[in-house]
Coordinates of C-alpha atoms in Angstrom, one line a residue:
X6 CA -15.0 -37.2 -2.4
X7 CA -15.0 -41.1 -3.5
X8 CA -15.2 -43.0 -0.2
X9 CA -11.8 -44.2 -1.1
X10 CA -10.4 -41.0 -0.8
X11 CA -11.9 -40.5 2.6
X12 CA -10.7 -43.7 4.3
X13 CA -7.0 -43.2 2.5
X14 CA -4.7 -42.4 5.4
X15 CA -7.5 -42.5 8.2
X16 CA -6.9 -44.0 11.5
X17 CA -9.6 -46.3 12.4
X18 CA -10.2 -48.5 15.2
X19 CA -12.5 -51.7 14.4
X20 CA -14.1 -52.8 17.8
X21 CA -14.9 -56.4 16.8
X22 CA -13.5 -57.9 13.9
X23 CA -16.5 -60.6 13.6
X24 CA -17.1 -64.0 11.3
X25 CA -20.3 -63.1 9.9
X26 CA -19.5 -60.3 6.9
X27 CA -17.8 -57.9 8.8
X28 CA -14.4 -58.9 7.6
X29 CA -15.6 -58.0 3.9
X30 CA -15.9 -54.1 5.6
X31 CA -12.3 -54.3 7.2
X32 CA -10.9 -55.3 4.2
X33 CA -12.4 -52.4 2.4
X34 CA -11.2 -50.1 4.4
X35 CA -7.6 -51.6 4.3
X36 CA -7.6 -51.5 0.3
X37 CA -8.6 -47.8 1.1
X38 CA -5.4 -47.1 2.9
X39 CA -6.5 -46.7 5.9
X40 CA -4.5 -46.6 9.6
X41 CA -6.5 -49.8 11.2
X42 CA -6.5 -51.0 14.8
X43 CA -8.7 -54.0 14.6
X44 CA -9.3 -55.4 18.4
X45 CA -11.5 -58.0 19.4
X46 CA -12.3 -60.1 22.4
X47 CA -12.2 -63.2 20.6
X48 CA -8.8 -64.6 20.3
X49 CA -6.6 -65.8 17.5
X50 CA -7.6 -69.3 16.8
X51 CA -11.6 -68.3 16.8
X52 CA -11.2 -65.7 14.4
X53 CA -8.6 -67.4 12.3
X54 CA -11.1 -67.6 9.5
X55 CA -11.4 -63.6 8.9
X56 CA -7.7 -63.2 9.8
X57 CA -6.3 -65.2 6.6
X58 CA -8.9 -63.4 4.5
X59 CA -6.8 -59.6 6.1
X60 CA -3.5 -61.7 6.3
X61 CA -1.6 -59.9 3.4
X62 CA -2.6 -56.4 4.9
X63 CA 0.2 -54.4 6.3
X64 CA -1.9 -51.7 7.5
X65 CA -3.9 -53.4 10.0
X66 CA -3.1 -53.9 13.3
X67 CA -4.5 -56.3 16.0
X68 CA -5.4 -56.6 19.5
X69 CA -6.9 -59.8 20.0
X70 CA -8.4 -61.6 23.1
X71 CA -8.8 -58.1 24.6
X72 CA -9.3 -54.3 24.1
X73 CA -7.3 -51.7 25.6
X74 CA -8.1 -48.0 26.0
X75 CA -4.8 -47.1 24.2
X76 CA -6.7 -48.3 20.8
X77 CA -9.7 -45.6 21.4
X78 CA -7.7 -42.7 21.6
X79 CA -6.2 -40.4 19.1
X80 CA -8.2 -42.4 16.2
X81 CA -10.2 -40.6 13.1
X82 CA -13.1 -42.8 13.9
X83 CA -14.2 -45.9 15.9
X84 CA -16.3 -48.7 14.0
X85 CA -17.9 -50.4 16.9
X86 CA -19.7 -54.0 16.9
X87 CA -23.1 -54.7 17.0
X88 CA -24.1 -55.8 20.8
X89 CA -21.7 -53.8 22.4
X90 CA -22.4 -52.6 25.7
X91 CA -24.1 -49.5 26.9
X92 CA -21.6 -48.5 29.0
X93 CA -18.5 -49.5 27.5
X94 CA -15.7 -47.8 28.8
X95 CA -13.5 -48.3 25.8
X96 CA -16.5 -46.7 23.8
X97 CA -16.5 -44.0 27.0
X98 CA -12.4 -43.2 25.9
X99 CA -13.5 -42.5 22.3
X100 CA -16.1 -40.3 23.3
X101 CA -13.6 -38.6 25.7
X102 CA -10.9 -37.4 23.5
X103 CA -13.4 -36.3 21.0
X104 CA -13.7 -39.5 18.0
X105 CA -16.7 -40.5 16.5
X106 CA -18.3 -43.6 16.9
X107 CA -20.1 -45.4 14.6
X108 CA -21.0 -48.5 12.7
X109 CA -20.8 -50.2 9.7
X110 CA -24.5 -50.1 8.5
X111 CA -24.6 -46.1 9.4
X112 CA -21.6 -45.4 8.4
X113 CA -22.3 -46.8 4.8
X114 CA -25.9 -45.5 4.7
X115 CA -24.7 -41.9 5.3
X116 CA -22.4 -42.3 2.4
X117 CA -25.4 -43.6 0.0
X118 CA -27.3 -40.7 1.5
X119 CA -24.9 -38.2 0.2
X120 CA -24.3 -40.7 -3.2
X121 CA -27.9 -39.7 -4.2
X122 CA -29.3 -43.3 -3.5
X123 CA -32.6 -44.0 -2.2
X124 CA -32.3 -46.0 1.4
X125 CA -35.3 -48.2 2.7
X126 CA -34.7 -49.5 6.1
X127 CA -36.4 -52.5 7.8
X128 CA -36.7 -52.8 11.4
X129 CA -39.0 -54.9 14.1
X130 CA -38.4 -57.6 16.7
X131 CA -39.9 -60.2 14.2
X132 CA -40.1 -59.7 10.2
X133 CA -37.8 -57.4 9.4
X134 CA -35.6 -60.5 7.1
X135 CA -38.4 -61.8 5.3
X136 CA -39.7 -58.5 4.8
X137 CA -35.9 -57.2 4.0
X138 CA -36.0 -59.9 1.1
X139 CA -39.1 -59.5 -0.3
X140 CA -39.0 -55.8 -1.0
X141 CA -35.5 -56.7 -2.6
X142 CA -37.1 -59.3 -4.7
X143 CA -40.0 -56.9 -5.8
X144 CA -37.6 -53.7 -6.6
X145 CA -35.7 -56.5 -8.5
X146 CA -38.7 -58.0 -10.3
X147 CA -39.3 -54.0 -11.4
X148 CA -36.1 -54.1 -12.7
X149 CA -34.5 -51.8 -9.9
X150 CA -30.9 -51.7 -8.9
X151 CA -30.6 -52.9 -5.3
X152 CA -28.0 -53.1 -2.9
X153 CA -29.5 -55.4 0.2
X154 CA -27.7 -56.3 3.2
X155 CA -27.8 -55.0 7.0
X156 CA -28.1 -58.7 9.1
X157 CA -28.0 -60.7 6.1
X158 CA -25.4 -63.5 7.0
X159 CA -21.5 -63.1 5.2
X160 CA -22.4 -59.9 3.7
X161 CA -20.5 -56.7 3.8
X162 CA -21.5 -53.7 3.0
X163 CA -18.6 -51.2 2.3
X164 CA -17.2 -52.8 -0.8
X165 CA -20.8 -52.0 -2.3
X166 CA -20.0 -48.3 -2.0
X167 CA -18.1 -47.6 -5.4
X168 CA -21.5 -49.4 -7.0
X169 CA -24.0 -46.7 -5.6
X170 CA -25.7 -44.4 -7.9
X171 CA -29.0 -41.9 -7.7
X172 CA -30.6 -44.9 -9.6
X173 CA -29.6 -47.0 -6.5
X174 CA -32.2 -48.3 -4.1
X175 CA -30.1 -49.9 -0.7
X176 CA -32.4 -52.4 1.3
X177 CA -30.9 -52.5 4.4
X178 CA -32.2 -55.1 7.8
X179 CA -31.4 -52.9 10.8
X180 CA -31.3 -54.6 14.2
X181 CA -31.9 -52.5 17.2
X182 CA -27.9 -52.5 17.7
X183 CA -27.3 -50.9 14.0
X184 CA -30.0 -48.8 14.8
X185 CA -28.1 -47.1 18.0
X186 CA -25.6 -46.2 15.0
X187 CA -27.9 -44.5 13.0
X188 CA -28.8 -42.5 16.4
X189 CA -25.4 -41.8 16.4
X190 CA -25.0 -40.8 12.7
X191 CA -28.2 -38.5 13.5
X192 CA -29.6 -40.3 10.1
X193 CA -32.6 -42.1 8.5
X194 CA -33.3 -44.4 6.2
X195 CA -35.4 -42.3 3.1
X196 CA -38.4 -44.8 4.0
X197 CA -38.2 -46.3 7.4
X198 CA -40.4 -49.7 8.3
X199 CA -41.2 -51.2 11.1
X200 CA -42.7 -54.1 11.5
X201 CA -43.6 -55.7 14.8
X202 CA -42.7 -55.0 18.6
X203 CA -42.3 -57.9 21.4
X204 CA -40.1 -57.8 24.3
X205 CA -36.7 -59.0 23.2
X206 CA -32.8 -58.6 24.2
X207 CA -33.7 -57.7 27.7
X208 CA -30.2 -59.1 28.6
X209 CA -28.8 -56.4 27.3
X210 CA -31.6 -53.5 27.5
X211 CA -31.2 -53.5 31.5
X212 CA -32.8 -49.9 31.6
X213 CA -30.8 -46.8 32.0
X214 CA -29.2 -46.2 35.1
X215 CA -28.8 -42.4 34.0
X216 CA -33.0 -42.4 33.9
X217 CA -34.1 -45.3 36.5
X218 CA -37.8 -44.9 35.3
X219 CA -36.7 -45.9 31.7
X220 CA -37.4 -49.5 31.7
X221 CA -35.3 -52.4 29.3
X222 CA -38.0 -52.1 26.8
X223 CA -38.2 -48.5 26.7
X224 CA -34.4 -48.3 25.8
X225 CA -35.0 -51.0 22.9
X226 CA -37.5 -49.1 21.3
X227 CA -35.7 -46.1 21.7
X228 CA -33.0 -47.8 19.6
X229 CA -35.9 -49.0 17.2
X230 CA -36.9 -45.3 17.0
X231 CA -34.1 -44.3 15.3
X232 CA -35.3 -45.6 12.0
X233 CA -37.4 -42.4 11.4
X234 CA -36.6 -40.1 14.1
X235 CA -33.8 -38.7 12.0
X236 CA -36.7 -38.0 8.7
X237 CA -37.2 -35.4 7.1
X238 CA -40.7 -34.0 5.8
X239 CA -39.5 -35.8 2.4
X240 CA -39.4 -38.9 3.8
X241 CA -42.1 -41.9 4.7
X242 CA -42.5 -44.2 7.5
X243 CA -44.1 -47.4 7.0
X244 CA -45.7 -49.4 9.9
X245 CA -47.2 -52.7 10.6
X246 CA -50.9 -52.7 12.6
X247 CA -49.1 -54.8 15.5
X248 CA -46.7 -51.9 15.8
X249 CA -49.4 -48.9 15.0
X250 CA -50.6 -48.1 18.7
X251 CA -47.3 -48.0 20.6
X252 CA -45.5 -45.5 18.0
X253 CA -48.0 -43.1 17.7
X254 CA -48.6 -43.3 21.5
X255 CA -44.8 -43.0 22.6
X256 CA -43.4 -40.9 19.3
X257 CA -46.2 -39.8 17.7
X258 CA -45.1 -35.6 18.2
X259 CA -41.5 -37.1 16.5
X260 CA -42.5 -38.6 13.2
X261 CA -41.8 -35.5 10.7
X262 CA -42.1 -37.6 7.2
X263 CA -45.4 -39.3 5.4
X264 CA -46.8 -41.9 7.5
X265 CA -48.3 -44.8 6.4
X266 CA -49.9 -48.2 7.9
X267 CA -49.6 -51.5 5.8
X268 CA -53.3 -52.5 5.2
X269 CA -53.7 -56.6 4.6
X270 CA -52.9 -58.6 1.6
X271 CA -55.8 -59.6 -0.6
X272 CA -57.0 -63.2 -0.1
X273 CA -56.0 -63.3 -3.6
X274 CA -52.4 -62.9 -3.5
X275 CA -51.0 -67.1 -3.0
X276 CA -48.3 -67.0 -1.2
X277 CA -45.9 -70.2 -1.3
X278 CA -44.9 -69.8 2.4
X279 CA -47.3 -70.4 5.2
X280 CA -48.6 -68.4 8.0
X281 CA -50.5 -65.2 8.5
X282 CA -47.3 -63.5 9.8
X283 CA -46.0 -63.9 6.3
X284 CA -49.1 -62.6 4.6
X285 CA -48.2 -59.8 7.2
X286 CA -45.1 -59.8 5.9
X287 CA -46.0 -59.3 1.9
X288 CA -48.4 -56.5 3.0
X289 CA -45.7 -54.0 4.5
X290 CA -43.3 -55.3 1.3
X291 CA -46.4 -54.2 -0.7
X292 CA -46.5 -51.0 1.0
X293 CA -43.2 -50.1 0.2
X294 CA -43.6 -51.5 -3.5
X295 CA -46.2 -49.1 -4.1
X296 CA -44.7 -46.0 -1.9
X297 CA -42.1 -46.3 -5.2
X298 CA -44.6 -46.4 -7.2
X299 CA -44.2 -49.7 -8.5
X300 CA -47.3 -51.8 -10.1
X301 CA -49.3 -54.0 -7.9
X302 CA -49.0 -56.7 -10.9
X303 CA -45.4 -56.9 -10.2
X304 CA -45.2 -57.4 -6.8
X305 CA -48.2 -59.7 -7.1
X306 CA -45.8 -61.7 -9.7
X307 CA -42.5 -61.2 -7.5
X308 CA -44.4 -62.3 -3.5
X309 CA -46.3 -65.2 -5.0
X310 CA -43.1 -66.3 -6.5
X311 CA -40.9 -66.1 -3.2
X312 CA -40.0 -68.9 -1.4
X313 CA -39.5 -67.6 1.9
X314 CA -35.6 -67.0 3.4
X315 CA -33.0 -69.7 4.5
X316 CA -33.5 -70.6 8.7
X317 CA -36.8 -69.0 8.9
X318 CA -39.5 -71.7 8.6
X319 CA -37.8 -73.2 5.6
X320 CA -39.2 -76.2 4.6
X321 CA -36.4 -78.9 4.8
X322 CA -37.5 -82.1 3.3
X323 CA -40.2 -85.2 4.4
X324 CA -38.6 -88.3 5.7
X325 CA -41.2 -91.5 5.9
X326 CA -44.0 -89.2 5.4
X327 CA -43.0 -85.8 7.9
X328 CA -42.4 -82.5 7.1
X329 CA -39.5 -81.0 8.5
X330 CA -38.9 -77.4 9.2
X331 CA -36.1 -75.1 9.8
X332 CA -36.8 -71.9 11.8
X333 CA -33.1 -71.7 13.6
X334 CA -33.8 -67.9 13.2
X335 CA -36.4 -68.1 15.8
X336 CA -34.6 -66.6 18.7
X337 CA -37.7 -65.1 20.8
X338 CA -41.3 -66.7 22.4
X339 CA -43.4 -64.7 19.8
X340 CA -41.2 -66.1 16.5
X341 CA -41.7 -69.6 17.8
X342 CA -45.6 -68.7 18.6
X343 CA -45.8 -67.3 14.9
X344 CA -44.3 -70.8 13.6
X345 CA -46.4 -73.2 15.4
X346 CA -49.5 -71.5 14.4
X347 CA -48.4 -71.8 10.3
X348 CA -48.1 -75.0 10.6
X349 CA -50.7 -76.2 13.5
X350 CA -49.1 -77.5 17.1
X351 CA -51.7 -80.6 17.4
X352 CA -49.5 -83.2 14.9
X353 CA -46.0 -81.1 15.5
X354 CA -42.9 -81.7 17.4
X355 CA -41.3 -79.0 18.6
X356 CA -37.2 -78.8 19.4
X357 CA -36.8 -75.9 21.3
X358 CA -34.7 -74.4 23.6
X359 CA -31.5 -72.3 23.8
X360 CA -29.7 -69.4 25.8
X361 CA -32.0 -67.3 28.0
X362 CA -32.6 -63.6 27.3
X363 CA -35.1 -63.1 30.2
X364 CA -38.2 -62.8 27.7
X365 CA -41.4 -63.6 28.9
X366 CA -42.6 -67.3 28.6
X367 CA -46.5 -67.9 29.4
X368 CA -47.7 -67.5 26.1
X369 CA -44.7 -69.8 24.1
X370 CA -45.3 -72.0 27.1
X371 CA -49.4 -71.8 26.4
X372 CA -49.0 -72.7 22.4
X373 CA -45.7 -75.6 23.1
X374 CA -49.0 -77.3 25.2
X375 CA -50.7 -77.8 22.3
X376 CA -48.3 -79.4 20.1
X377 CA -48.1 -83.0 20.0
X378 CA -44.6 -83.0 22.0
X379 CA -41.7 -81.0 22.7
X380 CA -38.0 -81.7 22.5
X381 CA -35.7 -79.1 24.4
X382 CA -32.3 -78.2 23.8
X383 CA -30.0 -77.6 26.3
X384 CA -29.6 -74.0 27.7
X385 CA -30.6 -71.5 30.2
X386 CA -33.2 -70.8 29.0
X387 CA -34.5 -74.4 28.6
X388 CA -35.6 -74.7 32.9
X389 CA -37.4 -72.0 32.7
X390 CA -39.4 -73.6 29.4
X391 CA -40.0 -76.8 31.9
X392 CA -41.6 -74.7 34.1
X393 CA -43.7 -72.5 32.5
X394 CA -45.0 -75.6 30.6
X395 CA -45.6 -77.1 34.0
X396 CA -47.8 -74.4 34.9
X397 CA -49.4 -74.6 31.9
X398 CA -50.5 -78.2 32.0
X399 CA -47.8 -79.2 30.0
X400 CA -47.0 -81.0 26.5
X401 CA -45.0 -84.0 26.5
X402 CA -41.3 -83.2 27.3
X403 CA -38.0 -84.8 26.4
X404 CA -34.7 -83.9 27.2
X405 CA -32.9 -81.7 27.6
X406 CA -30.5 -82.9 24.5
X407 CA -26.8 -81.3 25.0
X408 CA -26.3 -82.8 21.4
X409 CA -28.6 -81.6 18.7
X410 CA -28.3 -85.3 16.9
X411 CA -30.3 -87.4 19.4
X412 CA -32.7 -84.4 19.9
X413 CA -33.7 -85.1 16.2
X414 CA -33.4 -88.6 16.3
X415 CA -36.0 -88.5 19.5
X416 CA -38.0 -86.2 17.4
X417 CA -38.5 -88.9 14.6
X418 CA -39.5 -91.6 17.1
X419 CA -42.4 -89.2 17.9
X420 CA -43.9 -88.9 14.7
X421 CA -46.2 -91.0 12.1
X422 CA -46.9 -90.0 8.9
X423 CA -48.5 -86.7 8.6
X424 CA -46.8 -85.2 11.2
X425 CA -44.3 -82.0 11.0
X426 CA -41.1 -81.4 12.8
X427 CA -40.6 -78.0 13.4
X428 CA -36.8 -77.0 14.8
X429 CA -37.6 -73.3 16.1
X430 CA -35.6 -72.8 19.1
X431 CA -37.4 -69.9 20.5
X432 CA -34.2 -68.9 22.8
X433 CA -30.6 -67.7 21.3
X434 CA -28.0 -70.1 20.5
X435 CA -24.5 -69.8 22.1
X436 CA -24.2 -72.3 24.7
X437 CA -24.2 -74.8 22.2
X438 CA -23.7 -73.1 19.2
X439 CA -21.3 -70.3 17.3
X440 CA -24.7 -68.2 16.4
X441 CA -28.3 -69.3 15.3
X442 CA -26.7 -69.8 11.8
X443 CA -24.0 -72.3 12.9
X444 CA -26.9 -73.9 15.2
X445 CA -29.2 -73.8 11.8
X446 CA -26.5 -75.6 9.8
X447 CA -25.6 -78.0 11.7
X448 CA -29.9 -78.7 12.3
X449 CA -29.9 -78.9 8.1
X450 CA -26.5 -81.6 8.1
X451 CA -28.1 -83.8 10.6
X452 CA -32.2 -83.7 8.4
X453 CA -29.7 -84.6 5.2
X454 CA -28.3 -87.4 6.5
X455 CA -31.5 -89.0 7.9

């Protein structure tokens, strides 16, 4: 059955109708025929951009600025948002009268599974985008047919499904939130990767109250996990050295398919982006290159020609002699750490700063000491970056900036020729910002102008 055929008529309840590429799957499923409920907790004005996209649909109905239980029950399926919480009692009603839950990267990978395509999925607190776009740009350079998407910004995934084929390879970014879907789904990506693991989201990995000894981080890798514990002995999981020890220690009895650990890249690849994380990066994309049997003289050809992804260390312009950077995408200590250490801290300013996630500061606070100055955001995260550099003998601090405009502007009067500005926030973005794309945006208007 067409995946047409199998949304026409169902009743489906979308929990979070979204701004980032999730519209794209709602509208899908509307062209389908399908019954939809579509209830978010934004309300009509902040999501009037994805409603006029859905405006002409008469199938689709909303709940907006709220959810209600009613919506949950007697549905086909739920379609829930990434981020939403553990114990969500509207999730709770679904699962009490008997309706799957799911989500929109599962729910399309099961459907490639059973299409016959192959599915690579990428997962890790830091990586997992560059490395998401450089095995798409090496299966491309080979001449593959890919599908990518996963976290990549305004994409959606559903409308892909009437393009999928055996000769199909998906390249899908999966978050530790689509990841609980897959867990869900009881599925697998055909080659699982996973890049790095750092303490991350532990505003929302609390630990579980149902096993008080399972800590927040325990509960995110568990969500990690799920990108091979659903393998079969057909399939191949891919990890980084940084993430080597703690698998095999904690899942090691659980891995059923090949296993196989990225080795480093040869000093004579040339990569056009800087850092050793991104010659980590290329060496798990080459891994999975040559796990498809794919020549090492195309990938060679496709990494050396890839010039890195938009918000993640993107080299912006030079103004008056300064480089200027744009890692908006850095949304934890160790991303930030990874940056500084590309580029060198001793002639960088650093704007940082952001919305806490109670991640651990010391070392971000030991490598911001070493940079020529730092420039903080607003946030609350941003006190507890003023103290930890405190303690660590501190760099030279300004702000915090509640506008990102003067940040940069205090930023330039820093810096002499030969100098870098580097914006990589190191915290999350929504006390001043829609999301870390909006917050990277608006970082690349204000550099244009200068």
């Amino acid at each position: 059955m067409g995946a047409n055929s199998y949304f026409r008529n169902k009743k489906v309840t979308v929990m979070g109708l979204g701004l980032l590429g999730g519209v794209g799957d709602i509208k899908f499923l509307a062209e389908s025929g399908a019954d939809i409920i579509a209830t978010d907790l934004k309300g009509e004005a902040e999501l009037a951009p994805s409603l006029v996209v859905l405006k002409d649909f008469s199938n689709i109905r909303y709940t907006l600025g709220r959810h209600e239980l009613a919506d949950f029950r007697g549905r086909d399926l739920v379609i829930k948002a990434p981020g939403t919480p553990l114990d969500s009692p509207y999730v709770a009603e679904a699962h009490k009268h008997g309706t799957p839950v799911t989500m929109w990267a599962a729910l399309f990978a099961r459907f490639a599974g059973e299409m016959g395509a192959l599915v690579v999925g990428i997962t890790g607190t830091r990586g997992k985008t560059t490395v998401t776009a450089m095995v798409s740009v090496v299966l491309r350079t080979a001449g593959k047919k890919v599908i990518e998407g996963g976290n990549v910004q305004g994409t959606s995934l559903l409308p892909h499904l009437p393009e999928l084929t055996r000769d199909t390879t998906v390249v899908l970014e999966l978050d530790s939130w689509k990841l609980q879907g897959f867990g869900e789904a009881k599925i697998s990506p055909n080659i699982g990767l996973f890049t790095t693991f750092y303490a991350d989201h532990l505003n929302y990995y609390k630990g579980d109250p149902s096993a008080p000894l399972r800590t927040g981080m325990d509960a995110y890798l568990a969500d990690k996990a799920n990108i091979f514990l659903n393998q079969t002995e057909k399939d191949t999981l891919i990890l980084g050295t940084q993430v080597e020890a703690i698998i095999k220690e904690k899942y090691g009895d659980q891995i059923k398919g090949k296993l196989l650990v990225a080795s480093g890249l040869s000093s004579e690849w040339h990569l056009q982006i800087p850092g050793e994380h991104n010659r980590y990066n290329a060496a798990l994309a080459l891994a999975v290159a040559r796990e498809l049997h794919i020549s090492d003289e195309i990938s060679k050809k496709a990494l050396e020609a890839f010039k890195g992804v938009p918000g993640r260390l993107e080299f912006l312009r030079e103004v008056r002699g300064v480089k200027i950077y744009n890692d908006t995408t850095s949304t934890t200590p160790e991303s930030t750490i990874a940056a500084l250490e590309a580029l060198g801290p001793a002639q960088t300013i650093v704007i940082a700063g952001g919305t806490d996630k109670n991640l651990p500061l010391e070392g971000l606070a030991g490598k911001l000491k070493e940079a020529k100055g730092v420039v903080l955001l607003a946030g609350s995260g941003t006190a507890r970056v003023v103290s930890s550099l405190q303690e660590a003998g501190g760099s030279r601090i300004y702000g915090p900036y509640e506008v990102l405009a003067p940040a940069v502007t205090k930023a330039l009067e820093l810096v002499e020729p030969g100098d870098t500005i580097l914006f990589s926030p190191a915290f999350t973005s929504f006390e001043m910002f829609k999301n870390e794309y909006d917050r990277g945006e608006q970082f690349n208007a204000v550099v244009q102008k200068l």
